[in-house]
Short mmCIF file of C-alpha atoms in Angstrom, two decimals:
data_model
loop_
_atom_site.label_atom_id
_atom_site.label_comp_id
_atom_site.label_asym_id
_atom_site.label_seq_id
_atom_site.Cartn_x
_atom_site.Cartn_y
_atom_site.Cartn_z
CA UNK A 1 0.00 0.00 0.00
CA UNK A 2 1.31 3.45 -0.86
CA UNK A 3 2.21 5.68 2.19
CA UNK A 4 -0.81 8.07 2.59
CA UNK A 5 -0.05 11.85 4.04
CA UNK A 6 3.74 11.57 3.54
CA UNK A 7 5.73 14.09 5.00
CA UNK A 8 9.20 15.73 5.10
CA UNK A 9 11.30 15.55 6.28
CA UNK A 10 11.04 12.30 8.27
CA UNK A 11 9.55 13.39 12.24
CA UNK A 12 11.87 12.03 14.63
CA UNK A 13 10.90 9.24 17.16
CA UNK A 14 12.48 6.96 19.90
CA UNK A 15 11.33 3.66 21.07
CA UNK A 16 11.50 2.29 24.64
CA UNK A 17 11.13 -0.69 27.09
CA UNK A 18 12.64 -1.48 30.58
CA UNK A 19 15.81 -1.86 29.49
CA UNK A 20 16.13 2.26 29.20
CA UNK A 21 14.83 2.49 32.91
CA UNK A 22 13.58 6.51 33.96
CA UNK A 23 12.93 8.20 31.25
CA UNK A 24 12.68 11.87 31.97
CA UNK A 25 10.07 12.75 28.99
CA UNK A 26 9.93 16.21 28.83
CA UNK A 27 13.43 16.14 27.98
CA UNK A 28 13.41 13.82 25.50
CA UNK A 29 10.02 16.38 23.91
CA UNK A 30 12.43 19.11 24.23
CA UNK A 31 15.09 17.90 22.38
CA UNK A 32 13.11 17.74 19.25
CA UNK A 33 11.36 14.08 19.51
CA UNK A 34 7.85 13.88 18.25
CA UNK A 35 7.21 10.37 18.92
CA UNK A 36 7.54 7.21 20.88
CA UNK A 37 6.72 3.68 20.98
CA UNK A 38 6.65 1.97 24.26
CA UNK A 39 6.99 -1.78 24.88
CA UNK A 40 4.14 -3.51 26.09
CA UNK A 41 5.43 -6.58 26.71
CA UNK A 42 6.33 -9.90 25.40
CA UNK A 43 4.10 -12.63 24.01
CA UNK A 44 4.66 -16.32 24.63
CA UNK A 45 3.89 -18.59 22.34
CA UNK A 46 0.52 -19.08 23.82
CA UNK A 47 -0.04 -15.99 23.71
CA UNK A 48 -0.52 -14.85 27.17
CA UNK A 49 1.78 -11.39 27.81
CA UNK A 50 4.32 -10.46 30.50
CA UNK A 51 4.37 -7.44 30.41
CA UNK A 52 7.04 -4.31 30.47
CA UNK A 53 7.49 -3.17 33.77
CA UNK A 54 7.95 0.04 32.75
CA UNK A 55 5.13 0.43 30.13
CA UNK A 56 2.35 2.27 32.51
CA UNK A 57 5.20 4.69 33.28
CA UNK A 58 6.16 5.10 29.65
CA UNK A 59 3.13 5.47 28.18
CA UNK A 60 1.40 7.91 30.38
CA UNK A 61 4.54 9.99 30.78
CA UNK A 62 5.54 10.25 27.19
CA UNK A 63 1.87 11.27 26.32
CA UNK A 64 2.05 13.76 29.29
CA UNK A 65 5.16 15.45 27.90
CA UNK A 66 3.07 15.63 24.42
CA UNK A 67 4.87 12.73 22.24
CA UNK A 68 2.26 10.72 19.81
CA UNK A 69 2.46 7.73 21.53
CA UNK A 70 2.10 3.78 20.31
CA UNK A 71 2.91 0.56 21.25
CA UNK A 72 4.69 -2.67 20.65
CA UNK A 73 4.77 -6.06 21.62
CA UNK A 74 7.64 -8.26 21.25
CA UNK A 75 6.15 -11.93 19.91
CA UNK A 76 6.64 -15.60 20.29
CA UNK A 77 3.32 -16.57 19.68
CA UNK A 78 2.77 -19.99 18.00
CA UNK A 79 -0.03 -19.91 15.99
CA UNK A 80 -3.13 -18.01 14.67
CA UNK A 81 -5.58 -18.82 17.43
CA UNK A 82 -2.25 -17.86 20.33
CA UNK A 83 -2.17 -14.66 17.94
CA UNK A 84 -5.64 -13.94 18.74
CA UNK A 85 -5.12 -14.42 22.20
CA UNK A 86 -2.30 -12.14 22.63
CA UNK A 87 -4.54 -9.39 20.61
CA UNK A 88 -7.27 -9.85 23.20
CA UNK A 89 -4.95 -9.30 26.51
CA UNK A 90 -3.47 -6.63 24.58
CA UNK A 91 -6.81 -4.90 23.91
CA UNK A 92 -7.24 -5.00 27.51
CA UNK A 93 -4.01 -3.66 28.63
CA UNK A 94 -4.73 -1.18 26.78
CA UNK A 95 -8.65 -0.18 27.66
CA UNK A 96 -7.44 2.74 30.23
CA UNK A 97 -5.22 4.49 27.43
CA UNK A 98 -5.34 6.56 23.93
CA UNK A 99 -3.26 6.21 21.60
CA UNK A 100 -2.26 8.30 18.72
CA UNK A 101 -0.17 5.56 16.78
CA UNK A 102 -0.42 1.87 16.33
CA UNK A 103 -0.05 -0.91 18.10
CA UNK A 104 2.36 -2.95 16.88
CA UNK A 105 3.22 -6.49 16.90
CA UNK A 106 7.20 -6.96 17.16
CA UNK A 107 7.90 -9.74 14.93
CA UNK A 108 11.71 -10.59 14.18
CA UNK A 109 12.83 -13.79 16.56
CA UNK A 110 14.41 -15.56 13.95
CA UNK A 111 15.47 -18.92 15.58
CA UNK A 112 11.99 -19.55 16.28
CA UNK A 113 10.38 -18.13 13.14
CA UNK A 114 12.89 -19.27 10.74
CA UNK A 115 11.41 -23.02 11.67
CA UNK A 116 7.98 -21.99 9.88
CA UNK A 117 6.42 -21.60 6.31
CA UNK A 118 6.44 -18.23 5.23
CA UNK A 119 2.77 -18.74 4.94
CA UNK A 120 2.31 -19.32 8.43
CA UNK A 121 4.79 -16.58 9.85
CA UNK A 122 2.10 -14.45 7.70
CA UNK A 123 -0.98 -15.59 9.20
CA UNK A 124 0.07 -15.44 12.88
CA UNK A 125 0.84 -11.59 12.14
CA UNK A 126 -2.76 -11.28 10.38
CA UNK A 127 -4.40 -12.88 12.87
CA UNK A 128 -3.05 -10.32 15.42
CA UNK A 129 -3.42 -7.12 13.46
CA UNK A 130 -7.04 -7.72 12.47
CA UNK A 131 -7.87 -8.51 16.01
CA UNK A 132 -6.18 -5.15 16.81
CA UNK A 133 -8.22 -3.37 13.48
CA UNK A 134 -11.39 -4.71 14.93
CA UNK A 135 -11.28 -3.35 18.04
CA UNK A 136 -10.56 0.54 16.39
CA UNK A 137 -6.80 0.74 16.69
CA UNK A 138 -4.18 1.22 13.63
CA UNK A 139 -2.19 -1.97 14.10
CA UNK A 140 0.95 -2.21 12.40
CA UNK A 141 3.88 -4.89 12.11
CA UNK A 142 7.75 -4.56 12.87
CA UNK A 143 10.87 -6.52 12.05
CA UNK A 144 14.36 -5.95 10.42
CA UNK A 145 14.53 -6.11 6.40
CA UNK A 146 16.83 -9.43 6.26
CA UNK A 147 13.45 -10.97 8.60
CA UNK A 148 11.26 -10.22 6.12
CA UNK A 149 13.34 -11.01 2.91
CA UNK A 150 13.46 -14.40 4.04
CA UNK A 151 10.08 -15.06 6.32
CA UNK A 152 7.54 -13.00 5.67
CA UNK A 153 5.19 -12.40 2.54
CA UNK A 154 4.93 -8.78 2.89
CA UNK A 155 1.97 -8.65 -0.16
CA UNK A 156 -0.46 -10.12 2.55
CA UNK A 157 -0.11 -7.50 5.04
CA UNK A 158 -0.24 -4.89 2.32
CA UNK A 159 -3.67 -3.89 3.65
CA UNK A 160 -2.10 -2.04 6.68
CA UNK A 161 -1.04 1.01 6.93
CA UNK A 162 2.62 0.96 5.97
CA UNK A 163 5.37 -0.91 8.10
CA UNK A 164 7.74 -0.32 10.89
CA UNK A 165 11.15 -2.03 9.60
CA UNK A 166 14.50 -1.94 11.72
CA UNK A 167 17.79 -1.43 9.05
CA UNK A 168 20.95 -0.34 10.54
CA UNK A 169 22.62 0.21 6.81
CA UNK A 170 22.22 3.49 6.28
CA UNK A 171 19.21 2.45 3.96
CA UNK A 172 15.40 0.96 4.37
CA UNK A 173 15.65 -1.78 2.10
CA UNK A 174 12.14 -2.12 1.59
CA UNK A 175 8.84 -0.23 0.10
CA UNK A 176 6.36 1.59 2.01
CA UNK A 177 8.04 1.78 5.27
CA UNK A 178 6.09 3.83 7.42
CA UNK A 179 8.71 4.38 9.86
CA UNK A 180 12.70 3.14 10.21
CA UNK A 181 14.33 2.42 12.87
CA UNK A 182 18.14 3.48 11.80
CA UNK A 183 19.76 3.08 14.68
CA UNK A 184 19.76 1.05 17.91
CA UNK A 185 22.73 2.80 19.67
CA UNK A 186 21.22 6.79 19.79
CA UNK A 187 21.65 8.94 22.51
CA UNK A 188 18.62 11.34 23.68
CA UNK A 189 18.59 13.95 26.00
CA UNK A 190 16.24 12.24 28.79
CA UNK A 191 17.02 8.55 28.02
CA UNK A 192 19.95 6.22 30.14
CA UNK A 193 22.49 4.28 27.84
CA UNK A 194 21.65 3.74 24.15
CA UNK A 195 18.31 3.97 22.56
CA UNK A 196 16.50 3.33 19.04
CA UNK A 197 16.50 6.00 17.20
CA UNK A 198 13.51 6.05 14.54
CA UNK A 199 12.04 8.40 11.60
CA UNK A 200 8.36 8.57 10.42
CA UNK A 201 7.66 9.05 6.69
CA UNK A 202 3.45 9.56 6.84
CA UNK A 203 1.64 11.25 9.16
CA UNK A 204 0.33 8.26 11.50
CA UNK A 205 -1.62 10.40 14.10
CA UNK A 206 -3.72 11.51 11.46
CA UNK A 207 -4.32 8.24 9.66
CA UNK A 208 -5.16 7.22 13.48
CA UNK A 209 -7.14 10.36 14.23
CA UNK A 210 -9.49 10.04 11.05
CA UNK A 211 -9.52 6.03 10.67
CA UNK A 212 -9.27 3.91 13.48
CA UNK A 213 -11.58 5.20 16.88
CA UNK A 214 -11.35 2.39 20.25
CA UNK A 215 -15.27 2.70 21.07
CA UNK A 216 -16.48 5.04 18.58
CA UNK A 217 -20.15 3.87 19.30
CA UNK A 218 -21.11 6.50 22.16
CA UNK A 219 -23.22 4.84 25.20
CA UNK A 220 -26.17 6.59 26.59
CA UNK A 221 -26.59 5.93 30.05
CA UNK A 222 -29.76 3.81 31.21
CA UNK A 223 -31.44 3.59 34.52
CA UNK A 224 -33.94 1.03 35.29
CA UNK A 225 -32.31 -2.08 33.67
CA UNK A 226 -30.56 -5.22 34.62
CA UNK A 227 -28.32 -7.81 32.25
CA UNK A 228 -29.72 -11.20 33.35
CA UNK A 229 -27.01 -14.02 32.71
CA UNK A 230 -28.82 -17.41 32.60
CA UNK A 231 -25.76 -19.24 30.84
CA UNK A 232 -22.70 -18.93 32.61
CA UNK A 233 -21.10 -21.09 29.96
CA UNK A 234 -21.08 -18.77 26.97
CA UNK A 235 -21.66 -15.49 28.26
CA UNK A 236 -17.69 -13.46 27.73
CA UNK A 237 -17.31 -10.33 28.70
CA UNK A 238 -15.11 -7.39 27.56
CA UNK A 239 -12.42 -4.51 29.51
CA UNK A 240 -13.44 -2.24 26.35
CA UNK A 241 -16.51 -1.83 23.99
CA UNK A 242 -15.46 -4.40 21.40
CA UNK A 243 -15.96 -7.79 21.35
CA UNK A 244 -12.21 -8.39 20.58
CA UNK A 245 -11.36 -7.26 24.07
CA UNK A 246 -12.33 -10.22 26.01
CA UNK A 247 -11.26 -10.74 29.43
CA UNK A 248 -8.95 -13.73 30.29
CA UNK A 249 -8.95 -15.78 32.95
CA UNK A 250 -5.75 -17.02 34.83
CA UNK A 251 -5.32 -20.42 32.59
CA UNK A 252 -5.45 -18.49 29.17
CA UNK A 253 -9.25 -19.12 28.95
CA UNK A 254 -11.73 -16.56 27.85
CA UNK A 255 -13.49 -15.99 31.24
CA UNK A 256 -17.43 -15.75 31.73
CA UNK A 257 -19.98 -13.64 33.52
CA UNK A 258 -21.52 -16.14 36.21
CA UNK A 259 -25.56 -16.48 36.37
CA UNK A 260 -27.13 -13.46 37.61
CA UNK A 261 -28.06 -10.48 37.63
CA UNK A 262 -25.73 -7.00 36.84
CA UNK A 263 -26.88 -3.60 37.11
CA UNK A 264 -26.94 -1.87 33.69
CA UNK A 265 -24.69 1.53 33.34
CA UNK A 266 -25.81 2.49 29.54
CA UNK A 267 -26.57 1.17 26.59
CA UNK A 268 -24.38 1.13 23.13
CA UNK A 269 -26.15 3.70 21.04
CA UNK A 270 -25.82 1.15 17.70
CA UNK A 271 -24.26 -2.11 17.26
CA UNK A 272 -20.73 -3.06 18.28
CA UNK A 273 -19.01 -5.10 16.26
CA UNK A 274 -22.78 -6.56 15.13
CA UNK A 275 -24.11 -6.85 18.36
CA UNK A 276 -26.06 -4.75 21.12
CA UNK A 277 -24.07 -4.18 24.10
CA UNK A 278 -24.71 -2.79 27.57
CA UNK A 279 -22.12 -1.53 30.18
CA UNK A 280 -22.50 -3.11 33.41
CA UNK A 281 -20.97 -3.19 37.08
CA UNK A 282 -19.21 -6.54 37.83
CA UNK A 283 -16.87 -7.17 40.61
CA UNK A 284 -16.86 -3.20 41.52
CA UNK A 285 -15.46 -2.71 38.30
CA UNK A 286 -17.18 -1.56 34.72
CA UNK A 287 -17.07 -3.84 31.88
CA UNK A 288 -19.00 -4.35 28.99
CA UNK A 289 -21.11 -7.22 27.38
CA UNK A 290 -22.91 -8.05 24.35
CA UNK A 291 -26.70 -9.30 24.58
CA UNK A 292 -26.97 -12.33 23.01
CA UNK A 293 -30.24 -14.45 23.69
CA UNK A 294 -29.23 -17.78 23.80
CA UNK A 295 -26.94 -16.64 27.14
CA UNK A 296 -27.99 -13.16 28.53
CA UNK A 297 -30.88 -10.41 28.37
CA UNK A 298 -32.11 -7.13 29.19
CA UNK A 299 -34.31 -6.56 31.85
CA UNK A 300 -36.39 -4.47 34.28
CA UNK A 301 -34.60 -3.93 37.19
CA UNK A 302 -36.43 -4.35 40.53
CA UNK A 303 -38.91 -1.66 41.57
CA UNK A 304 -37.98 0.12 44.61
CA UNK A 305 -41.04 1.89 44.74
CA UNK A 306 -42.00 5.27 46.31
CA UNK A 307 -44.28 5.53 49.00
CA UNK A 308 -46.09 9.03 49.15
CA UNK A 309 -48.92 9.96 52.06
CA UNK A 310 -51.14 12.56 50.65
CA UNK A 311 -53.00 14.64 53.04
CA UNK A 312 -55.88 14.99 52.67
CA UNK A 313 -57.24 11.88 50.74
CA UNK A 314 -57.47 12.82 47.29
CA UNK A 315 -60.52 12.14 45.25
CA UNK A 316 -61.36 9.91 42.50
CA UNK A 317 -60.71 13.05 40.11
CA UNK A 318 -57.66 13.44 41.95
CA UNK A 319 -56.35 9.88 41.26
CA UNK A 320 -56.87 10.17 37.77
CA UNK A 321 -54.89 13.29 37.44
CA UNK A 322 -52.03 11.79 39.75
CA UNK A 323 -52.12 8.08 36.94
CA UNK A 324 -52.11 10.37 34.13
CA UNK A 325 -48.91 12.62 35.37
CA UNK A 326 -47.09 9.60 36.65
CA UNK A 327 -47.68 7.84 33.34
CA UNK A 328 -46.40 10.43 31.53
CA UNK A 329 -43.25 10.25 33.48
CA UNK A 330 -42.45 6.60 32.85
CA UNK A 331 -44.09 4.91 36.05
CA UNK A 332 -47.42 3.88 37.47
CA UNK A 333 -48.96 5.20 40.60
CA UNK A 334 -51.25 2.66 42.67
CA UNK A 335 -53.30 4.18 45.88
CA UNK A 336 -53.74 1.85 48.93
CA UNK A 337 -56.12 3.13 51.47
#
């Protein structure tokens, strides 16, 4: 795919994990960076992520100091349905923060990779990055230009929005890089030891500001309502409004919502990702899930009630006046004498 919104020269960028420590981010915004991607972690080949100790740090302080921000994660993953895994824990990490580039999936460990069909090696990345499309966010794939000379078929990933490609030559090496990482030894104002030094070629933030929206479908808050869960089998639910952020459980397992009842927050104004979804208190915290009959439905929440004593008695005229008002505020009124 061609770059779209090119610009130059190049913005400058650094990437970052633990092994960089404190980073003092206003320095490294005053020294001229624009941008920086932060690690997120690592993904076994199961998928499941450990992640960078340093990433909550990193992120919120480099988008503090006023750097576009994205991340990436480092992979071992296995296979397509570990890819799609890893997307889904990542989709989580990531609920509490905005980005303004993509997330990225860090693919370059060549003793493992180097074992599998080109073919595969392709469809483990795809299977991540549409997970990550799904769900709003730009998602883009990294690796050196030997990697994907010899691994990768880059004409399947050509859907994506350019390509993050590490080349220490003096010289890309490939077409339609996005960004390069040119060196891995830089030294920035605000950064310990040696650091990545990258350029971006298109204007990312504002392919991700007009494209690609994490829970673009607003919810309207609703009162009244309860999510009943009568199959504790099937019934997933989500850290962000999209289907592809499903929570998982300690063994790797897409957890469930047990049977019961939930108190309803608000209600998706439209479908989300096909489906009608309500956000909903579980466990003290807020999560979202998608109503599905043959596991879960909407309904009335208990009726508190209001007790009102009138003085004096009103009269049959009265009454009527009283059902009509009440009516026309949503509820019923019932006398008891």
């Amino acid at each position: 795919m061609a770059l779209k919104y090119e610009i130059n020269p190049p913005a400058p960028g650094v990437d970052v994990s633990r092994y960089q420590g404190n980073v003092d981010w206003p320095r490294v915004k005053a020294a001229g960076y624009a941008f920086a991607f932060v690690r997120l972690g690592y993904a076994n080949g199961d998928g499941s992520i450990v992640t960078d100790p340093y990433f909550e740090r990193n992120v919120t302080g480099a988008a503090a100091a006023g750097l576009d921000v994205g991340v990436y994660l480092y992979s071992y993953i296995d296979s397509e349905a570990h890819a799609r895994i890893a997307a889904a824990r990542t989709l989580e990490l990531l609920a509490e923060h905005t980005l303004t580039l993509p997330v990225v999936l860090d693919y370059e460990h060549a003793a493992k990779y180097k074992e599998f069909s080109r073919a595969k090696n392709t469809a483990i990345c795809n299977a991540f990055m549409a997970c990550i499309a799904r769900a709003g966010y730009l998602p883009m794939f990294y690796s050196y230009t030997s990697f994907v000379n010899s691994y990768m078929d880059m004409a399947a990933l050509d859907r994506y929005e350019g390509l993050w490609i590490a080349n220490y030559t003096g010289k890309i090496g490939v077409d339609n890089a996005a960004v390069w990482q040119h060196s891995s030894s830089g030294s920035v104002p605000g950064v310990q030891g040696r650091c990545d030094l990258n350029r971006m070629y298109c204007d990312l933030p504002r392919i991700v500001r007009e494209s690609y929206t994490p829970g673009a479908v607003a919810f309207k808050p609703l009162s009244g309502k309860q999510l009943e869960v009568f199959d504790s089998s099937r019934c997933e639910y989500f850290t962000a409004p999209s289907i592809h952020a499903v929570v998982m459980n300690a063994d790797g397992k897409t957890d469930k919502l047990p049977e019961g009842t939930y108190l309803v927050l608000a209600l998706a104004d439209g479908l989300v990702d096909g489906y009608p979804m309500v956000q909903i208190l579980y466990g003290g915290n807020t999560v979202y899930a998608a109503i599905l009959d043959d596991r879960c439905r909407l309904a009335d929440a208990p009726d508190e009630g209001l007790d009102l004593h009138l003085v004096p008695m009103p009269n049959e005229g009265d009454r009527r006046s009283i059902r009509t008002y009440c009516e026309g505020l949503g509820f019923s009124a019932e006398f008891i004498w």
